[in-house]
Short mmCIF file of C-alpha atoms and ligand atoms in Angstrom, two decimals:
data_model
loop_
_atom_site.label_atom_id
_atom_site.label_comp_id
_atom_site.label_asym_id
_atom_site.label_seq_id
_atom_site.Cartn_x
_atom_site.Cartn_y
_atom_site.Cartn_z
CA MET A 974 66.39 175.70 -93.15
CA ARG A 975 64.45 177.15 -96.18
CA LYS A 976 61.32 176.15 -97.49
CA LYS A 977 61.05 173.85 -100.62
CA ILE A 978 58.03 174.73 -102.74
CA VAL A 979 56.44 173.21 -105.43
CA ALA A 980 53.58 175.75 -107.24
CA GLY A 981 51.31 175.15 -110.26
CA ASN A 982 50.43 178.04 -112.25
CA TRP A 983 47.21 176.92 -114.05
CA LYS A 984 47.37 180.42 -115.94
CA MET A 985 43.93 180.38 -117.75
CA ASN A 986 42.86 177.11 -118.03
CA LYS A 987 40.14 174.64 -116.82
CA THR A 988 36.46 175.35 -116.45
CA PHE A 989 34.72 175.12 -113.02
CA SER A 990 34.05 171.51 -113.16
CA GLU A 991 37.33 170.49 -114.63
CA ALA A 992 39.13 172.57 -111.91
CA GLU A 993 36.92 170.70 -109.22
CA MET A 994 38.28 167.30 -110.63
CA LEU A 995 42.23 168.36 -111.10
CA LEU A 996 42.14 169.80 -107.46
CA GLU A 997 40.25 166.54 -105.98
CA GLU A 998 42.95 164.19 -107.87
CA ILE A 999 45.80 166.51 -106.33
CA ALA A 1000 44.22 165.92 -103.18
CA GLU A 1001 44.07 162.15 -103.55
CA LEU A 1002 47.59 161.73 -104.78
CA LEU A 1003 49.34 163.95 -102.04
CA THR A 1004 50.77 161.88 -99.18
CA ASP A 1005 51.70 163.14 -96.11
CA ASP A 1006 55.26 162.08 -96.61
CA LEU A 1007 55.16 164.26 -99.89
CA LEU A 1008 53.63 167.10 -97.68
CA SER A 1009 56.35 166.70 -95.34
CA LYS A 1010 59.21 167.42 -97.84
CA ALA A 1011 57.46 170.11 -99.96
CA THR A 1012 55.10 173.08 -99.38
CA VAL A 1013 52.76 172.34 -102.05
CA VAL A 1014 50.95 175.66 -103.62
CA VAL A 1015 48.03 175.44 -106.43
CA CYS A 1016 47.50 178.64 -108.32
CA PRO A 1017 44.06 178.47 -110.24
CA PRO A 1018 42.41 180.94 -111.97
CA SER A 1019 40.87 183.84 -109.43
CA LEU A 1020 37.42 182.44 -109.84
CA TYR A 1021 38.07 178.91 -108.44
CA LEU A 1022 40.33 180.27 -105.56
CA GLU A 1023 37.87 179.72 -102.96
CA LEU A 1024 36.75 176.23 -103.94
CA ALA A 1025 40.61 175.77 -104.46
CA ASP A 1026 41.23 177.13 -100.83
CA ASP A 1027 38.38 174.79 -99.12
CA ILE A 1028 40.11 171.80 -100.80
CA ALA A 1029 43.65 172.74 -99.92
CA ALA A 1030 42.90 173.58 -96.38
CA GLU A 1031 41.50 170.00 -95.78
CA ASN A 1032 44.38 168.31 -97.58
CA GLY A 1033 47.49 169.83 -96.36
CA PHE A 1034 48.14 172.17 -99.53
CA TYR A 1035 47.84 175.75 -100.29
CA THR A 1036 46.68 178.17 -102.80
CA GLY A 1037 47.98 181.39 -104.30
CA ALA A 1038 46.46 183.82 -106.84
CA GLN A 1039 48.06 184.28 -110.43
CA ASN A 1040 47.94 188.09 -109.95
CA LEU A 1041 46.60 191.00 -107.80
CA SER A 1042 45.81 194.67 -108.23
CA ASP A 1043 48.39 197.47 -107.13
CA LYS A 1044 45.49 199.32 -105.45
CA GLU A 1045 43.93 199.09 -102.06
CA SER A 1046 40.29 199.21 -103.52
CA GLY A 1047 37.76 201.42 -105.24
CA ALA A 1048 36.81 202.14 -108.88
CA TYR A 1049 39.44 199.74 -110.85
CA THR A 1050 36.73 197.65 -112.57
CA GLY A 1051 38.02 194.03 -113.02
CA GLU A 1052 40.59 194.41 -110.36
CA ILE A 1053 41.14 191.95 -107.37
CA SER A 1054 42.63 193.41 -104.25
CA ALA A 1055 45.01 191.76 -101.83
CA ALA A 1056 42.16 192.24 -99.22
CA MET A 1057 39.83 190.15 -101.15
CA ILE A 1058 42.39 187.51 -101.85
CA LYS A 1059 43.16 187.20 -98.24
CA SER A 1060 39.85 187.34 -96.99
CA ILE A 1061 39.25 183.74 -98.63
CA GLY A 1062 42.27 182.21 -97.10
CA VAL A 1063 44.64 182.09 -99.89
CA ASP A 1064 48.17 182.31 -98.76
CA TYR A 1065 50.40 183.01 -101.96
CA VAL A 1066 50.32 185.56 -105.08
CA ILE A 1067 52.36 185.20 -108.48
CA ILE A 1068 53.59 188.75 -109.11
CA GLY A 1069 55.76 189.70 -112.24
CA HIS A 1070 55.08 186.33 -114.28
CA SER A 1071 56.41 187.20 -117.76
CA GLU A 1072 53.28 186.68 -119.30
CA ARG A 1073 51.88 189.68 -117.45
CA ARG A 1074 55.06 191.61 -117.97
CA THR A 1075 54.54 190.90 -121.72
CA TYR A 1076 51.01 191.00 -122.46
CA TYR A 1077 50.01 193.53 -119.85
CA HIS A 1078 53.12 195.57 -119.87
CA GLU A 1079 53.71 195.36 -116.44
CA THR A 1080 56.95 197.15 -115.26
CA ASP A 1081 59.04 196.84 -112.16
CA GLU A 1082 57.73 199.88 -110.76
CA LEU A 1083 54.15 198.71 -110.81
CA LEU A 1084 55.44 195.10 -109.46
CA LYS A 1085 56.93 196.63 -106.54
CA GLU A 1086 53.68 198.35 -105.57
CA LYS A 1087 51.98 194.51 -106.07
CA VAL A 1088 54.65 193.48 -103.91
CA LEU A 1089 53.70 196.12 -100.88
CA GLN A 1090 49.90 195.31 -101.52
CA ALA A 1091 50.77 191.63 -101.26
CA LEU A 1092 52.97 191.90 -98.12
CA LYS A 1093 50.51 194.79 -96.29
CA HIS A 1094 47.86 191.88 -96.50
CA GLU A 1095 49.83 188.94 -95.40
CA LEU A 1096 50.17 187.24 -98.77
CA THR A 1097 53.24 185.63 -99.85
CA PRO A 1098 54.62 186.91 -103.03
CA VAL A 1099 56.17 184.58 -105.65
CA PHE A 1100 58.05 187.09 -107.39
CA CYS A 1101 58.99 186.19 -111.12
CA CYS A 1102 62.00 187.14 -112.79
CA GLY A 1103 63.88 186.05 -115.85
CA GLU A 1104 65.39 187.38 -119.29
CA VAL A 1105 64.39 186.66 -122.53
CA LEU A 1106 66.46 184.75 -125.27
CA ASP A 1107 67.83 187.81 -126.90
CA GLN A 1108 69.25 188.96 -123.36
CA ARG A 1109 70.75 185.51 -122.72
CA ASN A 1110 72.29 185.75 -126.16
CA GLN A 1111 73.94 189.06 -125.49
CA SER A 1112 75.13 187.71 -121.98
CA ILE A 1113 72.77 190.28 -120.50
CA HIS A 1114 70.92 188.21 -118.11
CA PHE A 1115 72.58 188.53 -115.05
CA ASP A 1116 72.17 192.36 -115.47
CA VAL A 1117 68.47 192.01 -116.57
CA VAL A 1118 67.52 190.08 -113.35
CA LYS A 1119 69.63 192.19 -110.95
CA LYS A 1120 67.33 195.28 -112.32
CA GLN A 1121 64.35 193.31 -111.83
CA LEU A 1122 64.98 192.59 -108.18
CA GLU A 1123 66.80 196.21 -107.49
CA ILE A 1124 63.45 197.75 -108.76
CA ALA A 1125 60.63 195.85 -107.39
CA LEU A 1126 62.27 194.17 -104.32
CA PHE A 1127 65.38 195.74 -102.92
CA ASP A 1128 63.80 198.85 -101.27
CA LEU A 1129 61.97 196.43 -98.88
CA SER A 1130 63.26 196.05 -95.46
CA PRO A 1131 65.18 193.20 -94.13
CA GLU A 1132 61.58 191.96 -92.37
CA GLU A 1133 59.87 192.67 -95.41
CA PHE A 1134 62.07 191.06 -97.86
CA SER A 1135 62.49 187.98 -95.60
CA LYS A 1136 58.81 187.05 -96.61
CA ILE A 1137 59.46 186.97 -100.23
CA VAL A 1138 59.64 183.86 -102.34
CA ILE A 1139 61.69 184.18 -105.64
CA ALA A 1140 60.97 182.12 -108.99
CA TYR A 1141 63.66 182.52 -111.55
CA GLU A 1142 61.81 181.74 -115.30
CA PRO A 1143 63.90 182.57 -118.27
CA VAL A 1144 61.39 183.45 -120.49
CA TRP A 1145 62.82 181.23 -123.25
CA ALA A 1146 62.15 178.30 -121.26
CA ILE A 1147 58.44 178.89 -120.31
CA GLY A 1148 56.07 177.10 -122.32
CA THR A 1149 58.52 175.90 -124.65
CA GLY A 1150 59.63 172.48 -123.76
CA VAL A 1151 63.32 173.82 -123.62
CA ASN A 1152 64.00 174.09 -119.94
CA ALA A 1153 67.31 175.88 -118.61
CA THR A 1154 69.80 173.32 -117.83
CA PRO A 1155 70.57 172.54 -114.07
CA ALA A 1156 73.86 174.23 -114.70
CA GLN A 1157 72.26 177.15 -116.12
CA ALA A 1158 69.59 177.57 -113.29
CA GLN A 1159 71.91 176.61 -110.46
CA GLU A 1160 74.34 179.61 -111.92
CA MET A 1161 71.39 182.01 -111.96
CA HIS A 1162 70.28 181.24 -108.74
CA THR A 1163 73.45 181.54 -106.76
CA TYR A 1164 73.68 184.92 -108.72
CA ILE A 1165 70.19 185.99 -107.23
CA ARG A 1166 71.12 184.46 -103.60
CA LYS A 1167 74.53 186.44 -103.76
CA LEU A 1168 72.61 189.87 -104.71
CA ILE A 1169 70.39 189.37 -101.58
CA ALA A 1170 73.62 188.76 -99.36
CA ASP A 1171 75.00 191.86 -100.57
CA ARG A 1172 71.63 193.87 -100.36
CA TYR A 1173 70.82 192.29 -96.90
CA ASN A 1174 72.72 189.46 -95.60
CA LYS A 1175 74.14 186.20 -95.86
CA GLU A 1176 71.23 184.81 -93.38
CA ILE A 1177 68.52 186.56 -95.21
CA ALA A 1178 70.14 185.03 -98.60
CA ASP A 1179 70.64 181.35 -97.22
CA GLU A 1180 66.76 181.45 -95.95
CA THR A 1181 65.12 182.79 -99.49
CA THR A 1182 63.35 180.26 -101.26
CA ILE A 1183 64.45 180.38 -104.98
CA LEU A 1184 62.40 178.36 -107.49
CA TYR A 1185 63.04 177.61 -111.18
CA GLY A 1186 60.14 177.85 -113.42
CA GLY A 1187 60.27 177.07 -117.29
CA SER A 1188 59.27 173.91 -118.92
CA CYS A 1189 59.91 171.76 -115.69
CA ASN A 1190 58.50 168.32 -115.93
CA GLU A 1191 58.91 164.85 -114.03
CA LYS A 1192 61.76 164.01 -116.34
CA ASN A 1193 63.58 167.00 -115.83
CA ALA A 1194 62.80 167.97 -112.38
CA PRO A 1195 65.00 165.77 -110.30
CA GLU A 1196 68.30 166.99 -111.80
CA LEU A 1197 66.75 170.54 -111.41
CA PHE A 1198 66.08 169.92 -107.88
CA SER A 1199 69.26 168.66 -106.94
CA GLN A 1200 70.79 171.74 -107.61
CA PRO A 1201 71.79 173.19 -104.08
CA ASP A 1202 70.03 176.69 -104.76
CA VAL A 1203 67.32 175.12 -106.57
CA ASP A 1204 64.37 175.20 -103.91
CA GLY A 1205 61.49 173.62 -105.73
CA GLY A 1206 59.67 174.91 -108.73
CA LEU A 1207 57.20 176.99 -110.40
CA ILE A 1208 55.32 174.96 -113.01
CA GLY A 1209 52.82 175.82 -115.65
CA GLY A 1210 51.88 173.11 -118.21
CA ALA A 1211 53.14 170.25 -116.29
CA SER A 1212 50.69 171.28 -113.23
CA LEU A 1213 47.66 170.90 -115.23
CA LYS A 1214 47.72 166.98 -114.98
CA ALA A 1215 47.32 165.67 -111.23
CA GLU A 1216 49.81 162.67 -112.23
CA SER A 1217 52.52 165.03 -113.73
CA PHE A 1218 52.08 167.57 -111.00
CA ILE A 1219 52.90 164.81 -108.07
CA GLY A 1220 55.49 163.64 -110.55
CA ILE A 1221 57.49 166.65 -110.27
CA ILE A 1222 56.69 166.90 -106.21
CA LYS A 1223 58.31 163.59 -105.83
CA ALA A 1224 61.21 164.87 -107.02
CA ILE A 1225 61.94 167.24 -104.17
C1 PEP B 2335 55.01 179.12 -115.92
O1 PEP B 2335 54.12 179.87 -116.58
O2 PEP B 2335 55.21 179.81 -114.71
C2 PEP B 2335 55.67 178.01 -116.21
C3 PEP B 2335 56.80 177.81 -115.57
O3 PEP B 2335 55.34 177.23 -117.35
P1 PEP B 2335 55.64 176.27 -118.10
O4 PEP B 2335 56.22 175.02 -116.91
O5 PEP B 2335 54.58 175.71 -118.92
O6 PEP B 2335 56.99 176.33 -118.69
#
């Protein structure tokens, strides 16, 4: 059975002491029962990953980086490599978040290189895809997502692809307070699973965890997560408070 995951993307928020406090609160509220239902991943700013991973390892949850370099090592000032992230015990990495695509001009060709780096160093990529509002209004959202997956992921071997987690994050839903309806999420997740089955096979498609992200909160999570092809969530704003993050995990 495929894994259910709830991952929190803190983005560029929290000072060191605030991060420490939030991690301790999450650890405190996570029960064995919750941890048996979902894999919980916290993605703080890279600066706090070591601290986060120490707390996570002691308390049954996992950590993820929000980004990584497409390069192995060397003269790339300011970058953080997959090997560095892995060397402190981190297991996941978000790749292709819409904010990186928009503000840092990351293309699917570049994201493909990042995915390869992640896999080479045994990090699980949480690959983000999704359309902007204009594209949905033009009814080209399926084509947009298809192209993102084809360029960045579909050259992977079946064995490599089996290690990928996908997050469908319609850009118009991220940080806006307007979530995709459960039906819209289910429709796109089914479509993504069909693309995977066509490119690889049904077994791999059925085993791929596909998360929903975009203004997911304690209120809308139960209905979103009850959709058969929604396997959890990538949570931004609502992961910045322990109570709301845990509330979302309870919806799994
Ligand atoms: C995100 O940044 O991945 C995200 C889903 O943000 P939010 O939950 O705040 O919409």
